[in-house]
PDB file of C-alpha atoms in Angstrom:
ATOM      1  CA  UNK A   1     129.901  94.238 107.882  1.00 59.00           C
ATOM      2  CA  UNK A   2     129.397  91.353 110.372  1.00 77.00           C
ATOM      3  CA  UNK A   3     126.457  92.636 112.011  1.00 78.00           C
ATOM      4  CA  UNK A   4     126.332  90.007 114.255  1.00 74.00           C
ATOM      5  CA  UNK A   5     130.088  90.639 115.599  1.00 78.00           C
ATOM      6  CA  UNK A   6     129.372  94.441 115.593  1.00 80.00           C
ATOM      7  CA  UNK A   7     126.704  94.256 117.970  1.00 81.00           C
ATOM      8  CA  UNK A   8     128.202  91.266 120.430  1.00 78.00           C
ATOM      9  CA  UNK A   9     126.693  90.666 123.534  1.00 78.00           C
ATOM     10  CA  UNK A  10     124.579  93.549 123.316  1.00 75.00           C
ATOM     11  CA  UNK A  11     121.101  92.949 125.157  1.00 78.00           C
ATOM     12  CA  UNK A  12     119.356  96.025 124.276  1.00 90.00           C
ATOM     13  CA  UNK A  13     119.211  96.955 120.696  1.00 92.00           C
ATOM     14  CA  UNK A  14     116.814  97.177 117.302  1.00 94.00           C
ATOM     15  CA  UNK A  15     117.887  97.227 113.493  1.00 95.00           C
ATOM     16  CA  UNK A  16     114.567  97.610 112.586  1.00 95.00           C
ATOM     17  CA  UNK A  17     112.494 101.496 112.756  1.00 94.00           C
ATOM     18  CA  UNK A  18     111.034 103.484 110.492  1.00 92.00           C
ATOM     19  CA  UNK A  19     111.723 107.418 109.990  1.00 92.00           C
ATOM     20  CA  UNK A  20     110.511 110.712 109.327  1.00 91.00           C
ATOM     21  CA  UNK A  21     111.284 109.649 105.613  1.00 87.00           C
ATOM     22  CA  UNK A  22     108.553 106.752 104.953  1.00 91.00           C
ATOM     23  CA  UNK A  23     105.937 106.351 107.378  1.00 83.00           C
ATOM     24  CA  UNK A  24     107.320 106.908 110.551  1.00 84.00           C
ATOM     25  CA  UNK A  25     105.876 108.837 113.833  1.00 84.00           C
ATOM     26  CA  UNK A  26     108.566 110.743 115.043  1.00 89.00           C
ATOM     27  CA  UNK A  27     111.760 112.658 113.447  1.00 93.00           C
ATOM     28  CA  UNK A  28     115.238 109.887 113.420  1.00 96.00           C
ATOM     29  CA  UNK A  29     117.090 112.222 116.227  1.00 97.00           C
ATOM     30  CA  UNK A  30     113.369 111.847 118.688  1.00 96.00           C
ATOM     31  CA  UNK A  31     113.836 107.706 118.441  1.00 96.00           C
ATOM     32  CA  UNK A  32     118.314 107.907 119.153  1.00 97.00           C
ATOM     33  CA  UNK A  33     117.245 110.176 122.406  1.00 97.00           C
ATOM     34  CA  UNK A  34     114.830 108.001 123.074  1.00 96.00           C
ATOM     35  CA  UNK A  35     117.069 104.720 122.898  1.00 96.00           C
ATOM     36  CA  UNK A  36     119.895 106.546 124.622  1.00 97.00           C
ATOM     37  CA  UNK A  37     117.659 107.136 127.791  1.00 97.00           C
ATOM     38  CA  UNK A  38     116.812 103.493 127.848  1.00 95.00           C
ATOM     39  CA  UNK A  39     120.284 102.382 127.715  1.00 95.00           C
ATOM     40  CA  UNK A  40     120.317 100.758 124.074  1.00 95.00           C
ATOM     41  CA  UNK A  41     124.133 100.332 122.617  1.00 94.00           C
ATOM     42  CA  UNK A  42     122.671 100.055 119.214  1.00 95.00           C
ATOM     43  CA  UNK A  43     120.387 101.080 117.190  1.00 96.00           C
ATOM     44  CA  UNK A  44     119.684 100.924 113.149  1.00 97.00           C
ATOM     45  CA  UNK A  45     117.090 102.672 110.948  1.00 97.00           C
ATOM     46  CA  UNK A  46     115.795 101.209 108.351  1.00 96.00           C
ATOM     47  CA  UNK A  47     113.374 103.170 106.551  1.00 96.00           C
ATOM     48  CA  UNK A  48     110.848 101.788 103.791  1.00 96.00           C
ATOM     49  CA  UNK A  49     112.714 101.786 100.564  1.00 96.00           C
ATOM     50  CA  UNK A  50     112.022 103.463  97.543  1.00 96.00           C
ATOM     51  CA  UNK A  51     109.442 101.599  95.448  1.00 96.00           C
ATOM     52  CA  UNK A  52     108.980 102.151  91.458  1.00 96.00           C
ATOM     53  CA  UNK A  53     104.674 102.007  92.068  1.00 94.00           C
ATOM     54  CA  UNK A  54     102.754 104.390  94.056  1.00 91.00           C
ATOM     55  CA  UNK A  55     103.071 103.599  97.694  1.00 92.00           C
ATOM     56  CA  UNK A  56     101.905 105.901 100.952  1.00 89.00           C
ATOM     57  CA  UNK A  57     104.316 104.451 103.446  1.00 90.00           C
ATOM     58  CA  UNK A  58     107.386 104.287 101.064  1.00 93.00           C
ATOM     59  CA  UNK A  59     110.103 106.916 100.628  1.00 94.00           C
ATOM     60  CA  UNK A  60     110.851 108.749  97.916  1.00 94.00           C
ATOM     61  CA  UNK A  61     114.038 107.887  95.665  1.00 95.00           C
ATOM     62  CA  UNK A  62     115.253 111.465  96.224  1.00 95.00           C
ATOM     63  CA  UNK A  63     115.054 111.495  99.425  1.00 96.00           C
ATOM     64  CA  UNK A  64     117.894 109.210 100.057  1.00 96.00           C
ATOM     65  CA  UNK A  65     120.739 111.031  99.988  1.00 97.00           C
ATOM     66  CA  UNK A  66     119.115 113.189 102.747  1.00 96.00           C
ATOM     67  CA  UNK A  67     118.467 110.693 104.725  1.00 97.00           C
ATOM     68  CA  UNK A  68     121.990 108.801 104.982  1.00 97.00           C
ATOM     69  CA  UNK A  69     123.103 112.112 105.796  1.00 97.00           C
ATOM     70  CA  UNK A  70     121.141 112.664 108.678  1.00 97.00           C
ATOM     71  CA  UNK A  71     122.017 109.372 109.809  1.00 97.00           C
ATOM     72  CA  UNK A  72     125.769 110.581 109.206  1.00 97.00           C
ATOM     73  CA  UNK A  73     124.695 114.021 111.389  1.00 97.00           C
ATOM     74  CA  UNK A  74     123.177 111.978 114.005  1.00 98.00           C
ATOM     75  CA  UNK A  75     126.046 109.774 114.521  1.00 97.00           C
ATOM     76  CA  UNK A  76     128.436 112.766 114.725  1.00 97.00           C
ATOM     77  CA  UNK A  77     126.150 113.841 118.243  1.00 97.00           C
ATOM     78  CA  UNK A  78     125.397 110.725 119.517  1.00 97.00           C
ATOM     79  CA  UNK A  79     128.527 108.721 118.512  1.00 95.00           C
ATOM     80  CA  UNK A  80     130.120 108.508 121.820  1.00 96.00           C
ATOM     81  CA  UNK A  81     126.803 107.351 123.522  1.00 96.00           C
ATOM     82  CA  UNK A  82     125.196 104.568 120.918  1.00 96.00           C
ATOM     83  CA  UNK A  83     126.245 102.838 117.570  1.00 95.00           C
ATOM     84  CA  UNK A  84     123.703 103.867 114.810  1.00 97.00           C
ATOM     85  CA  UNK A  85     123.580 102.200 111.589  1.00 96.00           C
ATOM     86  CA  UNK A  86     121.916 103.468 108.232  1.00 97.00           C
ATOM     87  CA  UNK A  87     119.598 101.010 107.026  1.00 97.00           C
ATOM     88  CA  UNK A  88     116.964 100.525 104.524  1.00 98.00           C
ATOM     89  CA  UNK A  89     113.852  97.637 104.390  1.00 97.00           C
ATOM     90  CA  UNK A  90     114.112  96.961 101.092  1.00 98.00           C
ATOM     91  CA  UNK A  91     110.816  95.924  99.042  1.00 97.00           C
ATOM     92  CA  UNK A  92     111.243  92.913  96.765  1.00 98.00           C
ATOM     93  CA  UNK A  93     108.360  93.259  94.114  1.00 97.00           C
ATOM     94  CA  UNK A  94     110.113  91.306  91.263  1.00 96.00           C
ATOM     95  CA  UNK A  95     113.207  90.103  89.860  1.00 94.00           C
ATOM     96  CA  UNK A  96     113.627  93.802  88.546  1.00 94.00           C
ATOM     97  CA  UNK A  97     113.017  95.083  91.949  1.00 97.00           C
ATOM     98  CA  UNK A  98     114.337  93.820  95.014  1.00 98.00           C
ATOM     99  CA  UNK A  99     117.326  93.967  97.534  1.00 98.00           C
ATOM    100  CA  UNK A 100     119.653  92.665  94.979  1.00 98.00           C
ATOM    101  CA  UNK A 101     118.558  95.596  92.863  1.00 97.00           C
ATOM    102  CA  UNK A 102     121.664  97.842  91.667  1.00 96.00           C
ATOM    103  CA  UNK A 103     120.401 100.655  93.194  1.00 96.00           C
ATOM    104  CA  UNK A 104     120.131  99.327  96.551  1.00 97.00           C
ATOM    105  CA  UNK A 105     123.309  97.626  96.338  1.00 97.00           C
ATOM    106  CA  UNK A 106     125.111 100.511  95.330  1.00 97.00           C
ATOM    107  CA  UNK A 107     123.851 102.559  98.414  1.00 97.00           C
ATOM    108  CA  UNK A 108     126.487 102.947 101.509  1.00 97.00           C
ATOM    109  CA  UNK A 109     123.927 100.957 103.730  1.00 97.00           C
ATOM    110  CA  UNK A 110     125.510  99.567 106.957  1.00 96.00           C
ATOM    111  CA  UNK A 111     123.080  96.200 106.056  1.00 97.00           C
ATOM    112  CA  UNK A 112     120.041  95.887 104.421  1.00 98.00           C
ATOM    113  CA  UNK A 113     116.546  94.308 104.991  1.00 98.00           C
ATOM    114  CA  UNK A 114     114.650  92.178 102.883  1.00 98.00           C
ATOM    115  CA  UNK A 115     110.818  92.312 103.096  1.00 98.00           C
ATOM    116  CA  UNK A 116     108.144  91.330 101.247  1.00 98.00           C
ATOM    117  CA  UNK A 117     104.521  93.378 101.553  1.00 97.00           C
ATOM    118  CA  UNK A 118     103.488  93.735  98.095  1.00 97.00           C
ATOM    119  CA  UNK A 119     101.530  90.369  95.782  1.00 98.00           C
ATOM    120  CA  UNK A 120     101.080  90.846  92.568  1.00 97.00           C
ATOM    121  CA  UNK A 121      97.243  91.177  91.291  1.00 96.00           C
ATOM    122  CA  UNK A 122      95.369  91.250  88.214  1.00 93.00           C
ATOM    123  CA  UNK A 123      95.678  94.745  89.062  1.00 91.00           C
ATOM    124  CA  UNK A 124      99.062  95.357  89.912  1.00 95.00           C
ATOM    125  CA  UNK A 125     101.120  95.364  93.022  1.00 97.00           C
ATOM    126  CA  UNK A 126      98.997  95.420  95.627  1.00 97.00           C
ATOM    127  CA  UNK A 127      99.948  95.829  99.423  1.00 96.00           C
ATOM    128  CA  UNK A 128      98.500  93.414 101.268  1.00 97.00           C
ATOM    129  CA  UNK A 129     100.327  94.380 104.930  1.00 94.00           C
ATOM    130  CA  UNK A 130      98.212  97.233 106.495  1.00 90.00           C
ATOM    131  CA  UNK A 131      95.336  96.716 108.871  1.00 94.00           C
ATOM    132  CA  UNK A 132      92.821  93.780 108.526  1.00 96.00           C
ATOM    133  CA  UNK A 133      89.792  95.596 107.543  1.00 97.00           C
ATOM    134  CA  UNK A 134      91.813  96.827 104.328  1.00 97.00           C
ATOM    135  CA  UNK A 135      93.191  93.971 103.874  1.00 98.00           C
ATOM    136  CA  UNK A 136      89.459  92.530 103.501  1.00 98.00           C
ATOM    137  CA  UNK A 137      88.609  94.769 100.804  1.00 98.00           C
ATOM    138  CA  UNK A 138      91.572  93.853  98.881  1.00 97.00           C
ATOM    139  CA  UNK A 139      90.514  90.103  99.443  1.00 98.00           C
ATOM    140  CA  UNK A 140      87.232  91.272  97.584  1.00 97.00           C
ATOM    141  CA  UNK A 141      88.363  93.962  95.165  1.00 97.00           C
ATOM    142  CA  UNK A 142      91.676  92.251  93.775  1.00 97.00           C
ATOM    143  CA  UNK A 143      91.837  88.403  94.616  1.00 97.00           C
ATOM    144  CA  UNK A 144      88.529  87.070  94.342  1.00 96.00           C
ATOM    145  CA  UNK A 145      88.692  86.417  98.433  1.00 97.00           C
ATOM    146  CA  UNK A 146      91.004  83.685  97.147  1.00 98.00           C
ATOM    147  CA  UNK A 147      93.222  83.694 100.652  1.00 98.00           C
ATOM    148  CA  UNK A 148      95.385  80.431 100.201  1.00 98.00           C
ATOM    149  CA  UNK A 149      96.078  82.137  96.567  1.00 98.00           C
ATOM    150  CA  UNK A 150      97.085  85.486  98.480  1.00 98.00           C
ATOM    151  CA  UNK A 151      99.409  83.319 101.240  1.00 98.00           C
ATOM    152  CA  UNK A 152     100.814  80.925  98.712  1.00 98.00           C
ATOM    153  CA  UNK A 153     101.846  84.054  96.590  1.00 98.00           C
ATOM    154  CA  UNK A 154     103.288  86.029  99.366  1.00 98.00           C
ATOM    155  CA  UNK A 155     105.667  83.255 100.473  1.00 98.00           C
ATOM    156  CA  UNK A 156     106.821  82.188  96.545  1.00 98.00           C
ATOM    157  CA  UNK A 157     107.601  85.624  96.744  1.00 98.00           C
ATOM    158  CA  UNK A 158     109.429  85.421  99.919  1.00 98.00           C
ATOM    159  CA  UNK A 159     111.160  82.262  98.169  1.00 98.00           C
ATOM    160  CA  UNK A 160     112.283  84.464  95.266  1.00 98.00           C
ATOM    161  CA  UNK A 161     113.789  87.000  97.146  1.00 98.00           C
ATOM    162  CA  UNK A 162     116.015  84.481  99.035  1.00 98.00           C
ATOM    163  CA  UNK A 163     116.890  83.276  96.226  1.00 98.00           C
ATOM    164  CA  UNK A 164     118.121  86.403  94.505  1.00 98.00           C
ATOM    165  CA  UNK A 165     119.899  87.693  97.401  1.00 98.00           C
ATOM    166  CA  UNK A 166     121.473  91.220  98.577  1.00 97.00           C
ATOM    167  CA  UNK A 167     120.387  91.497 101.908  1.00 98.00           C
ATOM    168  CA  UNK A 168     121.404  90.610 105.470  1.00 97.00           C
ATOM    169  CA  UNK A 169     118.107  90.357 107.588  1.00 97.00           C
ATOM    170  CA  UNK A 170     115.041  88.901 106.761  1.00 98.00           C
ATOM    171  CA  UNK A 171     112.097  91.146 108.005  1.00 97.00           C
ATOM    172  CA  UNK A 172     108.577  89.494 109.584  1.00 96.00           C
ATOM    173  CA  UNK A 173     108.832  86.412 107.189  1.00 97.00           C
ATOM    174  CA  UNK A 174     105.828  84.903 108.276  1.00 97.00           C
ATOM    175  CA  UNK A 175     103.185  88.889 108.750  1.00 96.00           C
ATOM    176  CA  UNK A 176     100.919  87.416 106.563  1.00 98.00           C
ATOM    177  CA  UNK A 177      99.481  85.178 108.698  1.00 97.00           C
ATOM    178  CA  UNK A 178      98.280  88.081 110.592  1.00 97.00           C
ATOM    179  CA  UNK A 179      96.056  89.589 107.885  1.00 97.00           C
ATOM    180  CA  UNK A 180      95.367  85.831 107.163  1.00 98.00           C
ATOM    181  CA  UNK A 181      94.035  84.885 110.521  1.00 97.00           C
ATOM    182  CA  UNK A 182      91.945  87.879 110.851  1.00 97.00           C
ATOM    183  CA  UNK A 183      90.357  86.945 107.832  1.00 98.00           C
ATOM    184  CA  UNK A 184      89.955  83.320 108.533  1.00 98.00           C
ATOM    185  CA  UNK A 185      90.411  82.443 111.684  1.00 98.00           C
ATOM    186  CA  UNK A 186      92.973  79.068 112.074  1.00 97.00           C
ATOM    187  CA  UNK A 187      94.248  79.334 108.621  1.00 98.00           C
ATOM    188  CA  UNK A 188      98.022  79.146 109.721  1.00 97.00           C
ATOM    189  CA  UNK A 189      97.347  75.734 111.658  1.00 97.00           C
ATOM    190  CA  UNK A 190      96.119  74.394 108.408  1.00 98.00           C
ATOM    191  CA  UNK A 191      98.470  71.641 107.188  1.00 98.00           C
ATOM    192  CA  UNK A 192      99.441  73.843 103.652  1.00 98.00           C
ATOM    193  CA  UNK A 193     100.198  76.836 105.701  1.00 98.00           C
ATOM    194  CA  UNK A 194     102.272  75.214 107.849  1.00 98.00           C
ATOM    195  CA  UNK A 195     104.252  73.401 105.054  1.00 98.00           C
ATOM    196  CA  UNK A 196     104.781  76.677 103.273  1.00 98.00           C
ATOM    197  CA  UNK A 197     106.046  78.664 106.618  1.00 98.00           C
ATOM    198  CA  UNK A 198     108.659  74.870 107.040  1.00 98.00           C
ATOM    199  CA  UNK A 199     109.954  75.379 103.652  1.00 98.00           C
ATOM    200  CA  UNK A 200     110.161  79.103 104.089  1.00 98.00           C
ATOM    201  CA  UNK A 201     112.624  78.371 106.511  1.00 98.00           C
ATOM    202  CA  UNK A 202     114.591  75.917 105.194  1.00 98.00           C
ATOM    203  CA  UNK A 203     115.467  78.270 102.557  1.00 98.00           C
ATOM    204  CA  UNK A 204     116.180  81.168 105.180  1.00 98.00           C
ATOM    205  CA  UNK A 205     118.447  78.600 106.525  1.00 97.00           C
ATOM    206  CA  UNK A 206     120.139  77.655 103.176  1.00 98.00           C
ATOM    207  CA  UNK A 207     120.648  80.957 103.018  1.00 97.00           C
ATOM    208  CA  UNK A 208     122.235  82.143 105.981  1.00 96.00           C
ATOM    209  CA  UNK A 209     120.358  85.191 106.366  1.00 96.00           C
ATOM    210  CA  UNK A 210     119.241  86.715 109.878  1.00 95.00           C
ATOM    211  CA  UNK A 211     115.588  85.998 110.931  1.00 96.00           C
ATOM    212  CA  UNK A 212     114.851  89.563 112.828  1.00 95.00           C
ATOM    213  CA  UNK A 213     112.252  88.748 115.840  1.00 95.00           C
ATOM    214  CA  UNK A 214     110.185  91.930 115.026  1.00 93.00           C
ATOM    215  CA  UNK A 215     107.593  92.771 117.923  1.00 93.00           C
ATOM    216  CA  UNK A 216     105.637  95.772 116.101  1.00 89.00           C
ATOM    217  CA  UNK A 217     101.964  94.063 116.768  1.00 91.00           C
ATOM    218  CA  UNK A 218     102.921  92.921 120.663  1.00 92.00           C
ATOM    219  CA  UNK A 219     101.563  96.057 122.590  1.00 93.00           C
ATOM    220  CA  UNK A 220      97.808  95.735 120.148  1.00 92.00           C
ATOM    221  CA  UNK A 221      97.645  91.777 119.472  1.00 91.00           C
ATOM    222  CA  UNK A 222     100.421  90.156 121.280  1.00 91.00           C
ATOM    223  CA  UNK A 223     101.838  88.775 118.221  1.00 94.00           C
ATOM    224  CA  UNK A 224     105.681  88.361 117.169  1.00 95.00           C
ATOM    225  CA  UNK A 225     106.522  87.979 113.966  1.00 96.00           C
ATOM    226  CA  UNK A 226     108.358  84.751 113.419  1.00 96.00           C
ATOM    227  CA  UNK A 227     105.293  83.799 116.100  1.00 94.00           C
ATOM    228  CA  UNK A 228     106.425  81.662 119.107  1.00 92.00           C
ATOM    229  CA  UNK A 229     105.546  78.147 116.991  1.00 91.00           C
ATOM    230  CA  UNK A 230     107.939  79.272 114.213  1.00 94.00           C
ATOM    231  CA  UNK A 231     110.268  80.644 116.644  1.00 89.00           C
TER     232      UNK A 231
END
């Protein structure tokens, strides 16, 4: 699907929300009412995908088929008022797990997100989105408070999910550097940073994917994710 083309001129839209299915506050048909009353013309879910490690905010691999079909249901009522799309963010944890995965490919996904919130650690996968103050006791407990290590490794692999492919939309390409500044204030004005957030998107542009302008931390911290320097 041209997702661009499908959605036109449209001012008032989001392809990125979570459901009742990962870790999201309110049941799908809640958020469509919701965006109806506020005049959107589209709107896409795009729960967190199923993940082969343990995972809170993730769903669960057999919960899929339920959820396309309430997004199937919930097209059938709303149809004539807004455009819903059935979505997924997809985690890319490796070269055996990722939107290019299968699985994920053979889904009947209107388009599909690519996002990266999991590093790997001595110790596994470990999620290094989430608030600040647990992202500080991951900096302890799992990467020696090594943060350029922890950036440097969540953009190569950013890079490596590019480059494998299988998704539309790139989702908050540069979050880290939330987590990051908390933890060290200034780090994403350092030179290194900056280079690694320039090539990022390079390859975004090599690889004609959609940059989503994703505005989850505005209301708390006033932050956008590209933030306005990227943007």
């Amino acid at each position: 699907m041209d997702l661009l083309k499908e959605i036109g001129d449209s001012r008032l839209y989001n392809l990125h929300s979570h459901t009742q299915f990962c870790d999201g506050r309110a049941d799908m048909e809640q958020f469509v009412v919701a965006a109806v009353e506020q005049g959107f013309s589209h709107y896409g879910f795009s729960p967190h995908s199923p993940v082969p490690i343990a995972s809170p905010c993730n769903m669960a691999a057999d919960e899929v088929a339920a959820y396309l079909a309430e997004c199937e249901r919930l097209q059938c009522i709303y149809g004539d008022k807004i455009r819903l799309f059935a979505a997924m963010e997809i985690d890319y944890l490796s070269s055996e797990w990722g939107p290019s995965h299968d699985f994920f490919q053979s889904l009947p996904l209107d388009y599909r997100i690519g996002s990266v919130h999991f590093i790997p650690s001595e110790h596994g996968m470990i999620d290094v989105d989430g608030r600040p103050e647990d992202f500080a006791v991951k900096m302890c407990e799992h990467f020696h408070e090594d943060l350029r290590h922890v950036v440097t490794t969540f953009y190569h692999q950013t890079w490596a999910m590019l480059n494998a492919g299988g998704f539309d939309i790139i989702g908050h390409f540069d979050k880290i550097g939330f987590n990051a500044s908390n933890y060290q204030p200034g780090v994403e004005q350092e030179p290194w940073y900056c280079q690694l957030v320039a090539d990022t998107i390079d390859l975004i542009a090599e690889k004609g994917v959609i940059a989503e302008i994703n505005t989850k931390a505005w209301d708390a911290h006033q932050r956008l994710f590209p933030s306005p320097q990227w943007l």
